[in-house]
Amino acid sequence: MSFRTIIEPFKIKEVEPLSVTTEEERVKYLREAHYNPFMLKSEHVLIDFLTDSGTSAMSSKQWAAMMDGDEAYAGSRSWLRMEAVIKDLTGYEYILPTHQGRAAERILYSHLGGKGKVFISNTHFDTTRANIEFSGAEAYDIPVEDAKHPMLDKPFKGNMDTKALEELIKKHGAENIGGVILTVTNNSGGGQPVSMANAIEVKKVCNKYKVNYFLDCCRIAENSYYIKHREAGFENKTYKQIAQEMFALADGGVMSLKKDGLVNMGGFLALKDKKLADECTNLLIITEGFATYGGLSGRSMEAIAVGLQEVFEPAYLEYRIRSTAYLGEKLYKMGVPLIYPIGGHAVYIDAAAFYPHIPVTEYPGQAMVCELYVKGGIRSVEIGSVMFGKYDSNGKLIPAPNELVRLAIPRRVYTQSHIEYVIEVFEKMFEGKDKVRGIKIVEEPEFLRHFTAKFERL
Ligand code: F0G
């Protein structure tokens, strides 16, 4: 029997109070934060949808395992547990622990990158792109055509355009390709899933030209959910088997465990090739730590070993995907323009369509982020021209393809009534929306400007 109400498949053992603020206070806090939610104090935020990364609630089993953390510098039994779980999941021989995803990215992409090298992805996440570009290499995004139509209801809008992949490899020469990176799910592309069929197509092209094929797999459990429910032939496989099948296609994986690892900190780099793994291990030891902890404490490694198994539990994944979709569907019915279908970890709102009177040069996404905070104490993030915009040689903005606002849902943290509250805040977002003003940048750094840029309201 199936029920309409999605219940959280857990009960609450410990609570963290939320701090309630008034609209008047929030106007002041936002001004003090230079209209950049990354600069808000979290104690001034009511519902924190800034990210699903590192914000998960851990289970009692994870906390229990942490008590047994082995803090030995070398050969820690906690490392052996974490390594065994990752080996079993990925099937890869060489596992390098890192403190988070971008540390693994920096090691792998600085090693394979450098001037003249090219990386190709369905969509590079911002830190992935930054690590590649910082090495002097170039990063190309080639999502499928479907991904460019926000409201188009298609099952696998996270896929990579394999025709464009082949063309890019030919254009730049296979010897100059640092790697092909399939991001599952495609975070910057709306949290949309990638099909197994597409992962196989990408493999065929990579094999043909003998180029490295990596998974950016921080949401691979969520991706597996979609494959099981949307792709023919996977109905009877477990979520873990589906993930294992995808790993088997690639040469390696980079994972931020702060997402589907269900932990607050952690990451890994997993590789099939010994030579590449040895080279990366040297870099790991220089900056992250010895090869059996890589910047993680023994107790963190225990939590990872448990979390990476819990995330594949059917009751958890069902709740996770359905509760995110619930929020998205409600907003959609209310007339909020958004990326459809709803992705696994977040709802992505099309701010340019919500505020058609604000031009992209005045950052409609950032304007919406500010409104959500002032009206409801909700913290969200712009994924548009603030995050991905560039300037041409005359200093004119080259906008991002979309002006999105992401409501990323932390795992196992908020309850259904929190979600109902967010839906109510959106009802209020319609009041006076035509009078909402745009935003200008007054200060910005060279890389990853969205984190520290300062803004003013126009
Ligand atoms: N790859 C993807 C697809 C990501 O979403 C992230 C992080 C990373 C790599 C980097 O991992 O943060 O552990 O260094 N995404 C977070 C987010 C920050 O909010 O989407 P990290």
XYZ file of C-alpha atoms and ligand atoms in Angstrom:
479
model
C 0.000 0.000 0.000
C 1.385 3.403 -0.798
C 0.561 6.581 1.112
C 0.382 10.182 -0.074
C 2.400 11.572 2.812
C 6.149 11.141 2.642
C 7.268 10.450 6.173
C 10.860 10.935 7.231
C 12.237 7.386 7.657
C 13.834 8.323 10.983
C 12.859 9.796 14.306
C 14.613 12.604 16.107
C 16.976 11.915 19.014
C 18.618 15.294 19.421
C 17.468 18.766 18.411
C 19.197 21.980 17.388
C 17.108 25.126 17.991
C 16.479 27.429 15.053
C 16.978 31.137 15.564
C 13.981 33.211 14.609
C 14.593 36.745 13.300
C 12.294 39.556 12.176
C 12.168 40.945 8.653
C 13.554 44.227 9.955
C 16.576 42.446 11.470
C 17.148 40.507 8.277
C 17.247 43.687 6.180
C 20.068 44.877 8.453
C 21.940 41.533 8.459
C 21.779 41.339 4.675
C 23.144 44.866 4.289
C 25.989 43.995 6.693
C 26.682 40.874 4.589
C 26.966 43.046 1.433
C 23.956 41.248 -0.078
C 25.988 38.042 -0.268
C 24.439 35.148 1.694
C 27.848 33.469 2.030
C 28.702 36.316 4.390
C 25.653 35.918 6.637
C 26.100 34.413 10.079
C 24.299 31.071 10.098
C 22.648 32.011 13.388
C 20.742 34.660 11.424
C 19.375 32.068 8.995
C 16.120 30.230 9.643
C 16.081 27.647 6.844
C 19.507 27.054 5.361
C 19.254 25.918 1.744
C 22.666 27.294 0.801
C 23.988 23.827 0.167
C 23.394 20.130 0.660
C 27.144 19.774 1.160
C 28.455 18.862 4.596
C 25.085 19.749 6.118
C 23.684 16.230 6.586
C 22.423 14.962 9.918
C 24.280 11.829 10.919
C 22.570 8.709 12.167
C 22.936 7.167 15.604
C 24.931 4.362 13.941
C 27.386 6.876 12.513
C 27.843 8.552 15.904
C 28.297 5.167 17.536
C 30.948 4.209 14.989
C 32.814 7.450 15.646
C 33.476 6.373 19.228
C 35.547 3.560 17.785
C 37.683 5.885 15.647
C 41.313 4.836 15.444
C 43.432 7.979 15.304
C 46.684 6.244 14.336
C 48.781 8.184 11.838
C 49.423 5.106 9.709
C 47.387 1.978 9.074
C 44.387 3.115 11.123
C 41.644 0.500 11.306
C 39.124 3.298 10.606
C 40.905 3.908 7.322
C 40.789 0.207 6.498
C 37.017 0.246 7.076
C 36.514 3.339 4.935
C 38.782 1.974 2.215
C 36.935 -1.365 2.157
C 33.542 0.328 1.748
C 34.818 2.535 -1.111
C 36.594 -0.368 -2.823
C 33.437 -2.442 -2.647
C 31.345 0.395 -4.074
C 33.694 1.601 -6.817
C 35.532 -1.601 -7.637
C 38.712 0.501 -7.939
C 42.000 -0.711 -6.517
C 43.541 2.584 -5.362
C 41.707 4.801 -2.879
C 43.127 8.142 -1.724
C 41.349 9.859 1.181
C 41.022 13.650 1.082
C 39.406 16.184 3.385
C 36.792 17.088 0.757
C 36.011 16.832 -2.940
C 37.998 19.764 -4.202
C 41.194 18.463 -2.590
C 40.852 15.321 -4.705
C 40.095 17.516 -7.726
C 43.155 19.647 -7.159
C 45.413 16.608 -6.918
C 44.051 14.868 -10.006
C 43.427 17.850 -12.277
C 46.593 19.774 -11.451
C 48.517 16.588 -12.221
C 46.751 15.877 -15.517
C 46.157 19.534 -16.383
C 48.417 22.464 -17.202
C 48.642 24.776 -20.176
C 47.412 23.275 -23.450
C 45.312 20.573 -21.733
C 41.574 20.287 -22.109
C 38.892 18.801 -19.845
C 35.380 18.008 -21.003
C 32.299 17.489 -18.823
C 28.513 17.425 -18.997
C 28.977 20.414 -16.666
C 31.983 21.126 -14.477
C 31.071 22.105 -10.939
C 32.535 25.517 -10.028
C 35.438 24.144 -7.933
C 36.190 21.575 -10.640
C 36.367 24.280 -13.281
C 38.427 26.509 -10.982
C 40.961 23.744 -10.277
C 41.287 22.978 -13.985
C 41.617 26.615 -15.030
C 44.011 27.371 -12.170
C 46.336 24.701 -13.614
C 46.289 26.579 -16.936
C 44.047 24.031 -18.690
C 40.673 24.685 -20.306
C 37.276 23.266 -19.278
C 34.434 22.688 -21.734
C 30.825 21.982 -20.736
C 28.782 19.939 -23.184
C 25.374 19.118 -21.691
C 22.805 17.580 -24.041
C 20.413 19.880 -25.894
C 17.537 18.910 -23.531
C 19.447 20.496 -20.637
C 19.148 23.896 -22.317
C 15.347 23.887 -22.016
C 14.518 24.402 -18.330
C 10.888 23.243 -18.428
C 11.302 20.334 -20.832
C 10.136 17.192 -19.061
C 12.802 14.613 -19.964
C 14.163 11.855 -17.710
C 17.931 12.359 -18.103
C 18.701 16.003 -18.655
C 22.081 15.553 -16.946
C 23.500 13.622 -19.907
C 26.591 14.595 -21.876
C 26.402 15.400 -25.585
C 28.571 12.568 -26.921
C 28.641 13.947 -30.469
C 30.103 17.195 -29.164
C 32.511 15.113 -27.055
C 33.921 13.368 -30.097
C 34.204 16.654 -32.001
C 36.053 18.340 -29.135
C 38.484 15.434 -28.782
C 39.216 15.540 -32.519
C 39.588 19.310 -32.505
C 42.065 19.430 -29.620
C 43.787 16.086 -30.247
C 43.372 13.093 -27.952
C 46.879 13.624 -26.516
C 45.758 17.012 -25.123
C 42.686 15.762 -23.305
C 43.385 15.754 -19.570
C 40.153 13.930 -18.881
C 36.477 13.542 -19.558
C 34.422 14.122 -16.398
C 30.878 12.854 -16.046
C 29.213 14.675 -13.141
C 26.466 12.546 -11.557
C 24.031 14.017 -10.870
C 24.743 17.134 -12.867
C 24.716 19.706 -10.080
C 25.247 22.929 -12.028
C 22.864 21.652 -14.688
C 19.975 21.494 -12.205
C 20.785 18.325 -10.260
C 19.565 16.325 -13.224
C 20.485 12.643 -13.541
C 22.703 10.913 -16.078
C 21.487 7.670 -17.634
C 23.527 4.480 -17.709
C 23.119 4.507 -21.495
C 24.840 7.889 -21.626
C 27.618 6.766 -19.258
C 28.199 3.831 -21.653
C 28.238 6.120 -24.713
C 30.818 8.351 -23.032
C 32.933 5.285 -22.292
C 32.840 4.222 -25.941
C 34.133 7.596 -27.085
C 36.826 7.674 -24.367
C 37.936 4.162 -25.317
C 38.070 4.987 -28.997
C 40.436 7.924 -28.389
C 42.142 6.405 -25.319
C 41.368 9.346 -23.028
C 40.833 9.278 -19.247
C 37.256 8.929 -18.071
C 36.363 10.051 -14.542
C 33.157 10.273 -12.560
C 32.467 13.261 -10.340
C 30.265 11.044 -8.239
C 29.271 13.008 -5.142
C 25.548 12.335 -5.733
C 25.791 8.894 -7.311
C 23.258 7.300 -4.935
C 20.659 9.890 -5.949
C 21.574 9.299 -9.585
C 21.092 5.555 -9.119
C 17.572 6.194 -7.832
C 16.622 7.801 -11.131
C 18.191 5.047 -13.188
C 16.250 2.384 -11.300
C 12.947 4.240 -11.708
C 13.371 5.789 -15.161
C 15.655 3.602 -17.275
C 14.499 0.272 -18.668
C 16.389 -2.781 -17.479
C 17.291 -1.529 -14.000
C 13.999 -2.130 -12.158
C 15.281 -5.206 -10.383
C 18.761 -3.985 -9.498
C 19.627 -2.423 -6.157
C 20.750 1.201 -5.992
C 24.206 0.059 -5.024
C 24.458 -2.381 -7.937
C 23.531 0.427 -10.307
C 26.229 2.670 -8.858
C 28.743 -0.190 -9.098
C 27.863 -0.654 -12.747
C 28.503 3.006 -13.449
C 31.829 3.005 -11.615
C 32.920 -0.024 -13.623
C 32.703 2.051 -16.814
C 35.151 4.764 -15.739
C 38.886 4.916 -14.954
C 38.385 6.687 -11.667
C 36.168 8.811 -9.507
C 36.372 11.980 -7.478
C 33.891 12.171 -4.635
C 32.916 14.806 -2.163
C 31.570 12.656 0.678
C 29.844 15.756 2.056
C 26.901 14.865 -0.169
C 26.023 11.188 -0.607
C 28.588 10.164 1.995
C 26.131 11.527 4.600
C 28.959 13.147 6.547
C 29.989 16.685 7.367
C 33.502 16.407 5.945
C 35.395 14.063 3.660
C 36.244 13.064 0.136
C 38.236 10.618 -1.933
C 39.981 10.006 -5.201
C 39.645 6.444 -6.478
C 41.623 5.115 -9.431
C 42.120 1.962 -11.443
C 45.604 2.768 -12.691
C 48.581 2.165 -10.380
C 50.941 4.643 -12.015
C 48.444 7.491 -11.855
C 47.527 6.528 -8.291
C 51.199 6.551 -7.231
C 51.751 9.987 -8.730
C 48.626 11.328 -7.044
C 49.627 9.736 -3.719
C 52.836 11.793 -3.757
C 50.782 14.967 -4.124
C 48.361 13.756 -1.451
C 51.113 13.346 1.115
C 52.597 16.777 0.415
C 49.413 18.712 1.121
C 46.595 16.536 2.504
C 48.242 13.997 4.753
C 49.606 10.478 4.796
C 47.901 7.989 2.492
C 45.899 6.323 5.288
C 44.094 9.454 6.468
C 44.564 12.235 3.877
C 43.398 15.058 6.124
C 40.633 13.112 7.870
C 40.436 12.065 11.488
C 39.907 8.392 12.317
C 36.419 9.135 13.667
C 35.473 10.933 10.448
C 36.547 7.895 8.461
C 34.277 5.723 10.637
C 31.307 8.001 9.935
C 32.078 7.815 6.212
C 32.229 4.006 6.228
C 28.725 3.883 7.711
C 27.224 6.835 5.785
C 28.301 5.568 2.389
C 26.283 2.403 3.059
C 23.226 4.072 4.618
C 22.806 6.351 1.618
C 21.873 3.375 -0.589
C 19.054 2.207 1.711
C 15.785 2.208 -0.284
C 13.679 3.921 2.420
C 16.202 6.747 2.676
C 16.559 7.331 -1.080
C 12.811 7.151 -1.641
C 12.233 9.802 1.039
C 15.123 11.924 -0.188
C 14.063 12.124 -3.825
C 10.330 12.343 -3.154
C 10.610 15.079 -0.538
C 12.760 17.267 -2.787
C 10.263 16.702 -5.616
C 7.392 17.603 -3.254
C 8.795 21.084 -2.677
C 9.511 21.576 -6.374
C 6.101 20.357 -7.528
C 4.312 22.695 -5.091
C 6.314 25.697 -6.311
C 5.746 24.674 -9.914
C 1.975 24.518 -9.395
C 2.104 27.947 -7.777
C 3.635 29.331 -10.988
C 7.274 29.590 -9.924
C 9.375 28.979 -13.063
C 11.892 26.239 -12.354
C 13.976 23.472 -13.837
C 11.692 20.561 -14.506
C 11.635 17.700 -13.649
C 12.908 18.383 -10.127
C 16.460 17.173 -9.424
C 17.586 15.030 -6.520
C 19.223 17.391 -4.078
C 17.749 20.765 -4.905
C 15.099 22.851 -6.579
C 16.472 25.251 -9.193
C 14.390 28.339 -9.847
C 14.631 30.310 -13.069
C 15.095 33.776 -11.588
C 15.291 35.494 -14.988
C 11.780 34.217 -15.757
C 10.495 35.109 -12.273
C 11.831 38.675 -12.574
C 11.591 39.404 -16.324
C 12.101 43.123 -15.656
C 15.638 42.595 -14.257
C 18.306 42.283 -17.012
C 21.066 39.659 -16.606
C 23.599 42.456 -16.111
C 21.687 43.235 -12.903
C 21.774 39.628 -11.681
C 18.140 38.541 -11.187
C 19.297 35.399 -9.348
C 21.158 37.380 -6.715
C 18.108 39.647 -6.357
C 15.947 36.598 -5.645
C 18.428 35.202 -3.119
C 18.215 38.508 -1.230
C 14.388 38.537 -1.341
C 14.138 34.978 -0.019
C 16.308 35.870 2.911
C 14.536 39.107 3.766
C 11.029 37.690 3.373
C 11.491 34.289 5.005
C 14.975 33.910 6.484
C 15.726 31.347 3.784
C 19.318 31.181 2.592
C 19.828 30.032 -1.009
C 22.506 30.445 -3.661
C 22.653 32.056 -7.079
C 23.812 29.735 -9.846
C 23.915 32.148 -12.727
C 26.029 35.031 -13.899
C 27.359 35.852 -10.441
C 28.779 32.331 -10.187
C 29.676 31.653 -13.821
C 29.698 35.048 -15.557
C 32.902 36.205 -17.245
C 34.052 39.468 -18.795
C 35.131 39.999 -22.387
C 38.222 42.072 -23.258
C 36.133 45.263 -22.993
C 34.934 44.353 -19.513
C 31.421 43.529 -20.733
C 29.633 40.697 -18.913
C 29.443 37.366 -20.745
C 26.441 35.936 -18.894
C 25.987 32.323 -17.775
C 23.542 30.225 -19.837
C 20.883 30.418 -17.074
C 20.074 32.675 -14.122
C 19.156 30.139 -11.454
C 18.593 30.148 -7.730
C 19.219 26.862 -5.966
C 17.341 25.675 -2.918
C 19.616 22.821 -1.861
C 18.106 20.509 0.719
C 20.377 19.196 3.483
C 20.004 15.447 3.982
C 17.813 14.276 6.906
C 17.760 17.782 8.450
C 14.444 19.524 7.807
C 10.976 18.100 8.379
C 7.849 18.338 6.283
C 6.585 21.388 8.212
C 9.788 23.288 7.418
C 9.087 22.562 3.770
C 5.491 23.762 4.122
C 6.840 27.011 5.592
C 9.158 27.482 2.591
C 6.179 27.030 0.272
C 4.353 29.786 2.181
C 7.327 32.128 1.839
C 7.125 31.634 -1.914
C 3.481 32.705 -1.867
C 4.759 35.983 -0.409
C 7.483 36.241 -3.082
C 4.751 37.028 -5.617
C 3.661 40.158 -3.721
C 5.284 43.223 -5.312
C 7.688 41.106 -7.352
C 7.617 43.587 -10.262
C 9.199 46.215 -8.011
C 12.153 44.094 -6.888
C 15.372 45.772 -7.976
C 18.539 44.308 -9.473
C 21.994 44.061 -7.949
C 25.436 45.357 -8.860
C 28.848 43.971 -7.947
C 31.065 46.414 -6.087
C 34.006 44.147 -5.225
C 35.082 40.726 -6.536
C 38.033 38.307 -6.501
C 39.475 36.621 -9.614
C 38.382 33.030 -8.906
C 35.087 31.732 -7.439
C 33.819 35.266 -7.046
C 30.397 34.295 -5.693
C 31.866 33.318 -2.315
C 33.284 36.712 -1.399
C 31.964 39.309 -3.845
C 30.276 42.358 -2.356
C 27.049 43.676 -3.857
C 24.735 46.657 -3.660
C 21.065 46.922 -4.482
C 20.296 49.137 -7.485
N 31.667 18.274 -7.555
C 30.371 18.578 -7.426
C 29.399 18.108 -8.461
C 29.943 19.335 -6.337
O 28.644 19.622 -6.219
C 30.893 19.768 -5.384
C 30.499 20.579 -4.253
C 32.230 19.412 -5.554
C 32.580 18.662 -6.660
C 33.307 19.850 -4.588
O 33.215 19.175 -3.405
O 32.756 20.942 -1.689
O 33.641 18.708 -1.032
O 35.086 20.323 -2.194
N 29.397 21.141 -4.179
C 28.869 21.937 -3.079
C 27.558 22.525 -3.473
C 29.823 22.914 -2.505
O 27.052 23.383 -2.727
O 26.992 22.132 -4.488
P 33.702 19.820 -2.007
